[in-house]
Amino acid sequence: MTSKGHPFKNINKSSAVERVEKPLKRAQRALSRKLKSRKKRGEKSAAGGGSNMAKNVLRVQKLRARLKRMRDAYHAWVVSMLVKARPAYITIEKLHVKGMM
């Protein structure tokens, strides 16, 4: 929130992020199930697995990268909006929310 009262929305609550997080959760659950079954059979890790395992790992990595790019782009946009306002100074406060509870 700026000193003039202009709030910036939480990117994690936006519908665009939720549309990426939902398939990410599903892909992570599927990958976890596959890794757990490999572990039961006595196989080592996903790195030495077959092409289907590699595809599942790649799918999760792509979704995580997409989510990170979205968040980084939003942070860059917020910073550019703050700088365009030409403030005298910018203060960033990082709260330790767990300690406040």
Coordinates of N, CA, C and O in Angstrom, one line a residue:
M1 N 0.8 -1.2 0.0 CA 0.0 0.0 0.0 C 0.9 1.2 0.0 O 1.9 1.3 0.7
T2 N 0.5 2.2 -0.8 CA 1.3 3.4 -0.8 C 0.9 4.4 0.3 O -0.2 4.2 0.9
S3 N 1.6 5.4 0.4 CA 1.3 6.4 1.5 C 0.0 7.2 1.1 O -0.7 7.7 2.0
K4 N -0.4 7.2 -0.2 CA -1.6 7.9 -0.6 C -2.8 6.9 -0.5 O -3.9 7.3 -0.9
G5 N -2.6 5.7 0.0 CA -3.7 4.8 0.2 C -4.0 3.9 -0.9 O -5.0 3.2 -0.9
H6 N -3.2 3.9 -2.0 CA -3.4 3.0 -3.1 C -2.9 1.6 -2.8 O -1.7 1.4 -2.7
P7 N -3.8 0.6 -2.6 CA -3.3 -0.7 -2.3 C -3.0 -1.5 -3.6 O -3.6 -1.3 -4.7
F8 N -2.0 -2.4 -3.5 CA -1.7 -3.3 -4.6 C -2.3 -4.7 -4.2 O -2.1 -5.1 -3.1
K9 N -2.9 -5.3 -5.1 CA -3.6 -6.6 -4.8 C -2.5 -7.7 -4.6 O -1.4 -7.6 -5.1
N10 N -3.0 -8.7 -3.9 CA -2.1 -9.9 -3.7 C -2.2 -10.7 -4.9 O -3.2 -11.2 -5.3
I11 N -1.1 -10.9 -5.6 CA -1.0 -11.7 -6.8 C -1.4 -13.1 -6.6 O -2.0 -13.8 -7.4
N12 N -1.1 -13.7 -5.4 CA -1.4 -15.1 -5.1 C -2.9 -15.4 -5.0 O -3.3 -16.5 -5.1
K13 N -3.7 -14.3 -4.9 CA -5.2 -14.5 -4.8 C -5.9 -14.3 -6.1 O -7.1 -14.4 -6.2
S14 N -5.1 -13.9 -7.2 CA -5.7 -13.6 -8.5 C -6.1 -14.9 -9.2 O -5.6 -16.0 -8.9
S15 N -7.1 -14.8 -10.1 CA -7.6 -15.9 -10.8 C -6.5 -16.5 -11.7 O -6.5 -17.7 -12.0
A16 N -5.6 -15.7 -12.3 CA -4.6 -16.2 -13.2 C -3.6 -17.1 -12.5 O -3.2 -18.1 -13.0
V17 N -3.2 -16.7 -11.3 CA -2.3 -17.6 -10.5 C -3.0 -18.9 -10.1 O -2.5 -20.0 -10.1
E18 N -4.3 -18.8 -9.7 CA -5.0 -19.9 -9.3 C -5.2 -20.9 -10.4 O -5.3 -22.1 -10.2
R19 N -5.4 -20.4 -11.7 CA -5.5 -21.2 -12.8 C -4.2 -22.0 -13.1 O -4.3 -23.1 -13.7
V20 N -3.1 -21.5 -12.7 CA -1.8 -22.2 -12.8 C -1.6 -23.1 -11.6 O -1.0 -24.2 -11.8
E21 N -2.0 -22.7 -10.4 CA -1.7 -23.5 -9.2 C -2.5 -24.8 -9.2 O -2.0 -25.8 -8.7
K22 N -3.7 -24.8 -9.8 CA -4.6 -26.0 -9.7 C -3.9 -27.1 -10.5 O -3.8 -28.2 -10.0
P23 N -3.5 -26.9 -11.8 CA -2.9 -28.0 -12.5 C -1.5 -28.4 -11.9 O -1.1 -29.5 -11.9
L24 N -0.8 -27.4 -11.3 CA 0.4 -27.7 -10.6 C 0.2 -28.6 -9.4 O 1.0 -29.6 -9.3
K25 N -0.8 -28.4 -8.6 CA -1.1 -29.3 -7.5 C -1.4 -30.7 -8.0 O -0.9 -31.7 -7.4
R26 N -2.2 -30.7 -9.1 CA -2.5 -32.0 -9.6 C -1.3 -32.8 -10.1 O -1.1 -34.0 -9.9
A27 N -0.5 -32.1 -10.9 CA 0.8 -32.7 -11.4 C 1.7 -33.1 -10.3 O 2.3 -34.2 -10.4
Q28 N 1.8 -32.3 -9.3 CA 2.7 -32.7 -8.1 C 2.2 -33.9 -7.4 O 2.9 -34.8 -7.0
R29 N 0.8 -34.0 -7.2 CA 0.3 -35.2 -6.6 C 0.5 -36.5 -7.4 O 0.9 -37.5 -6.9
A30 N 0.3 -36.3 -8.8 CA 0.6 -37.5 -9.7 C 2.0 -37.9 -9.6 O 2.3 -39.1 -9.6
L31 N 2.9 -36.9 -9.6 CA 4.3 -37.2 -9.6 C 4.7 -37.9 -8.3 O 5.5 -38.9 -8.2
S32 N 4.1 -37.4 -7.2 CA 4.4 -38.0 -5.9 C 3.9 -39.4 -5.8 O 4.7 -40.3 -5.2
R33 N 2.8 -39.7 -6.3 CA 2.3 -41.1 -6.4 C 3.2 -42.0 -7.1 O 3.5 -43.1 -6.7
K34 N 3.7 -41.5 -8.3 CA 4.6 -42.3 -9.1 C 5.9 -42.6 -8.4 O 6.4 -43.7 -8.4
L35 N 6.4 -41.5 -7.7 CA 7.7 -41.7 -7.0 C 7.5 -42.7 -5.9 O 8.4 -43.5 -5.6
K36 N 6.4 -42.6 -5.2 CA 6.1 -43.5 -4.1 C 6.0 -44.9 -4.5 O 6.6 -45.8 -3.9
S37 N 5.4 -45.2 -5.7 CA 5.3 -46.5 -6.2 C 6.7 -47.0 -6.6 O 7.0 -48.2 -6.5
R38 N 7.5 -46.1 -7.2 CA 8.9 -46.5 -7.6 C 9.7 -46.9 -6.3 O 10.5 -47.8 -6.4
K39 N 9.5 -46.2 -5.3 CA 10.2 -46.4 -4.0 C 9.8 -47.8 -3.5 O 10.7 -48.5 -2.9
K40 N 8.5 -48.1 -3.5 CA 8.1 -49.4 -3.0 C 8.7 -50.5 -3.8 O 9.0 -51.6 -3.2
R41 N 8.9 -50.3 -5.1 CA 9.5 -51.4 -5.9 C 11.0 -51.5 -5.7 O 11.6 -52.4 -6.3
G42 N 11.5 -50.5 -5.0 CA 13.0 -50.6 -4.7 C 13.8 -49.9 -5.7 O 15.0 -50.0 -5.7
E43 N 13.2 -49.1 -6.6 CA 14.0 -48.3 -7.6 C 14.5 -47.0 -6.9 O 14.0 -46.6 -5.9
K44 N 15.6 -46.5 -7.5 CA 16.3 -45.4 -6.8 C 15.5 -44.0 -6.9 O 14.8 -43.7 -5.9
S45 N 15.6 -43.3 -8.0 CA 15.0 -42.0 -8.0 C 14.3 -41.7 -9.4 O 14.4 -42.6 -10.2
A46 N 13.8 -40.5 -9.5 CA 13.1 -40.2 -10.8 C 14.1 -39.9 -11.9 O 13.8 -40.0 -13.0
A47 N 15.4 -39.6 -11.5 CA 16.4 -39.2 -12.5 C 16.7 -40.4 -13.4 O 16.9 -40.2 -14.6
G48 N 16.7 -41.6 -12.9 CA 17.0 -42.8 -13.7 C 15.8 -43.4 -14.2 O 15.9 -44.5 -14.8
G49 N 14.7 -42.8 -14.2 CA 13.4 -43.4 -14.6 C 13.3 -43.4 -16.1 O 14.1 -42.9 -16.8
G50 N 12.1 -43.8 -16.5 CA 11.8 -43.8 -17.9 C 11.4 -42.5 -18.5 O 11.4 -41.5 -17.8
S51 N 11.0 -42.5 -19.7 CA 10.6 -41.3 -20.4 C 9.3 -40.7 -19.8 O 9.2 -39.5 -19.8
N52 N 8.4 -41.5 -19.4 CA 7.2 -41.0 -18.8 C 7.4 -40.3 -17.5 O 6.8 -39.2 -17.2
M53 N 8.3 -40.8 -16.7 CA 8.7 -40.1 -15.5 C 9.4 -38.8 -15.8 O 9.1 -37.8 -15.1
A54 N 10.2 -38.8 -16.7 CA 10.9 -37.5 -17.1 C 9.9 -36.5 -17.6 O 10.0 -35.3 -17.3
K55 N 8.9 -36.9 -18.3 CA 7.8 -36.0 -18.8 C 7.1 -35.4 -17.7 O 6.7 -34.2 -17.7
N56 N 6.8 -36.3 -16.7 CA 6.0 -35.8 -15.5 C 6.9 -34.8 -14.7 O 6.3 -33.7 -14.2
V57 N 8.1 -35.0 -14.5 CA 9.0 -34.1 -13.8 C 9.1 -32.8 -14.6 O 9.0 -31.7 -14.0
L58 N 9.2 -32.9 -15.9 CA 9.3 -31.7 -16.8 C 8.0 -30.9 -16.7 O 8.0 -29.6 -16.7
R59 N 6.9 -31.6 -16.6 CA 5.6 -30.9 -16.5 C 5.5 -30.0 -15.3 O 5.1 -28.9 -15.3
V60 N 5.9 -30.6 -14.1 CA 5.9 -29.9 -12.9 C 6.9 -28.7 -12.9 O 6.6 -27.6 -12.5
Q61 N 8.0 -28.9 -13.5 CA 9.0 -27.8 -13.6 C 8.5 -26.7 -14.5 O 8.7 -25.5 -14.1
K62 N 7.9 -27.0 -15.6 CA 7.3 -25.9 -16.4 C 6.2 -25.1 -15.7 O 6.2 -23.9 -15.8
L63 N 5.4 -25.8 -15.0 CA 4.3 -25.1 -14.2 C 4.9 -24.2 -13.1 O 4.5 -23.1 -12.9
R64 N 5.9 -24.7 -12.5 CA 6.6 -23.9 -11.4 C 7.3 -22.7 -12.0 O 7.2 -21.6 -11.5
A65 N 7.9 -22.9 -13.2 CA 8.6 -21.8 -13.9 C 7.6 -20.7 -14.3 O 7.8 -19.5 -14.2
R66 N 6.4 -21.2 -14.9 CA 5.4 -20.3 -15.3 C 4.8 -19.4 -14.2 O 4.6 -18.2 -14.3
L67 N 4.6 -20.1 -13.0 CA 4.1 -19.4 -11.8 C 5.2 -18.4 -11.4 O 4.8 -17.2 -11.0
K68 N 6.4 -18.7 -11.4 CA 7.5 -17.8 -10.9 C 7.6 -16.6 -11.9 O 7.7 -15.5 -11.4
R69 N 7.4 -16.8 -13.2 CA 7.5 -15.7 -14.1 C 6.3 -14.8 -13.9 O 6.5 -13.6 -14.0
M70 N 5.1 -15.3 -13.6 CA 4.0 -14.5 -13.4 C 4.2 -13.6 -12.1 O 3.9 -12.4 -12.1
R71 N 4.7 -14.2 -11.1 CA 5.0 -13.4 -9.8 C 6.1 -12.4 -10.1 O 5.9 -11.2 -9.6
D72 N 7.1 -12.7 -10.8 CA 8.2 -11.8 -11.0 C 7.7 -10.6 -11.9 O 8.1 -9.5 -11.6
A73 N 6.8 -10.9 -12.9 CA 6.3 -9.9 -13.7 C 5.4 -8.9 -12.9 O 5.5 -7.7 -13.1
Y74 N 4.7 -9.5 -12.0 CA 3.8 -8.6 -11.2 C 4.7 -7.7 -10.2 O 4.4 -6.5 -10.1
H75 N 5.7 -8.3 -9.7 CA 6.6 -7.5 -8.8 C 7.3 -6.4 -9.6 O 7.4 -5.3 -9.1
A76 N 7.7 -6.7 -10.8 CA 8.3 -5.7 -11.6 C 7.3 -4.6 -12.0 O 7.6 -3.4 -12.0
W77 N 6.1 -5.0 -12.2 CA 5.0 -4.0 -12.5 C 4.8 -3.1 -11.3 O 4.6 -1.8 -11.5
V78 N 4.7 -3.6 -10.1 CA 4.4 -2.9 -8.9 C 5.6 -1.9 -8.7 O 5.4 -0.7 -8.4
V79 N 6.8 -2.3 -8.9 CA 8.0 -1.5 -8.7 C 8.0 -0.3 -9.7 O 8.2 0.8 -9.3
S80 N 7.6 -0.7 -10.9 CA 7.6 0.4 -11.9 C 6.5 1.4 -11.6 O 6.7 2.6 -11.9
M81 N 5.3 1.0 -11.1 CA 4.3 1.9 -10.8 C 4.7 2.8 -9.6 O 4.4 4.0 -9.6
L82 N 5.4 2.2 -8.6 CA 5.9 3.0 -7.5 C 7.0 4.1 -8.0 O 6.9 5.2 -7.5
V83 N 7.8 3.7 -8.9 CA 8.9 4.6 -9.3 C 8.3 5.7 -10.2 O 8.8 6.8 -10.1
K84 N 7.3 5.3 -11.0 CA 6.7 6.4 -11.9 C 6.0 7.4 -11.1 O 5.8 8.6 -11.5
A85 N 5.6 7.1 -9.8 CA 4.9 8.1 -9.0 C 5.9 9.1 -8.4 O 5.5 10.1 -7.8
R86 N 7.2 8.9 -8.6 CA 8.3 9.8 -8.2 C 8.2 10.1 -6.7 O 8.1 11.3 -6.3
P87 N 8.3 9.1 -5.8 CA 8.2 9.4 -4.4 C 9.6 10.0 -3.9 O 10.6 9.8 -4.5
A88 N 9.5 10.6 -2.7 CA 10.8 11.1 -2.1 C 11.6 9.9 -1.6 O 12.8 9.9 -1.8
Y89 N 11.0 8.9 -1.1 CA 11.7 7.6 -0.7 C 10.8 6.5 -0.8 O 9.6 6.6 -0.7
I90 N 11.3 5.3 -0.8 CA 10.5 4.0 -0.9 C 11.0 3.2 0.3 O 12.2 3.0 0.5
T91 N 10.0 2.7 1.1 CA 10.3 1.9 2.2 C 9.6 0.5 2.0 O 8.4 0.5 1.7
I92 N 10.3 -0.5 2.2 CA 9.7 -1.9 2.1 C 9.8 -2.5 3.5 O 10.8 -2.5 4.1
E93 N 8.6 -3.0 3.9 CA 8.6 -3.6 5.2 C 8.3 -5.1 5.1 O 7.3 -5.5 4.5
K94 N 9.1 -5.9 5.6 CA 8.9 -7.3 5.6 C 8.5 -7.8 7.0 O 9.3 -7.7 7.9
L95 N 7.3 -8.2 7.1 CA 6.8 -8.6 8.4 C 7.0 -10.1 8.7 O 6.9 -10.9 7.8
H96 N 7.3 -10.4 9.9 CA 7.4 -11.8 10.4 C 6.0 -12.1 10.9 O 5.7 -12.0 12.1
V97 N 5.1 -12.6 10.1 CA 3.7 -12.8 10.4 C 3.6 -13.9 11.5 O 2.7 -13.8 12.4
K98 N 4.4 -14.9 11.4 CA 4.3 -16.0 12.4 C 4.5 -15.5 13.8 O 3.9 -15.9 14.8
G99 N 5.4 -14.5 13.9 CA 5.7 -13.9 15.3 C 4.6 -13.0 15.8 O 4.5 -12.7 17.0
M100 N 3.7 -12.6 14.9 CA 2.6 -11.7 15.3 C 1.5 -12.5 15.8 O 0.6 -11.9 16.5
M101 N 1.4 -13.7 15.5 CA 0.2 -14.5 15.9 C 0.3 -15.0 17.3 O 1.3 -15.2 17.9

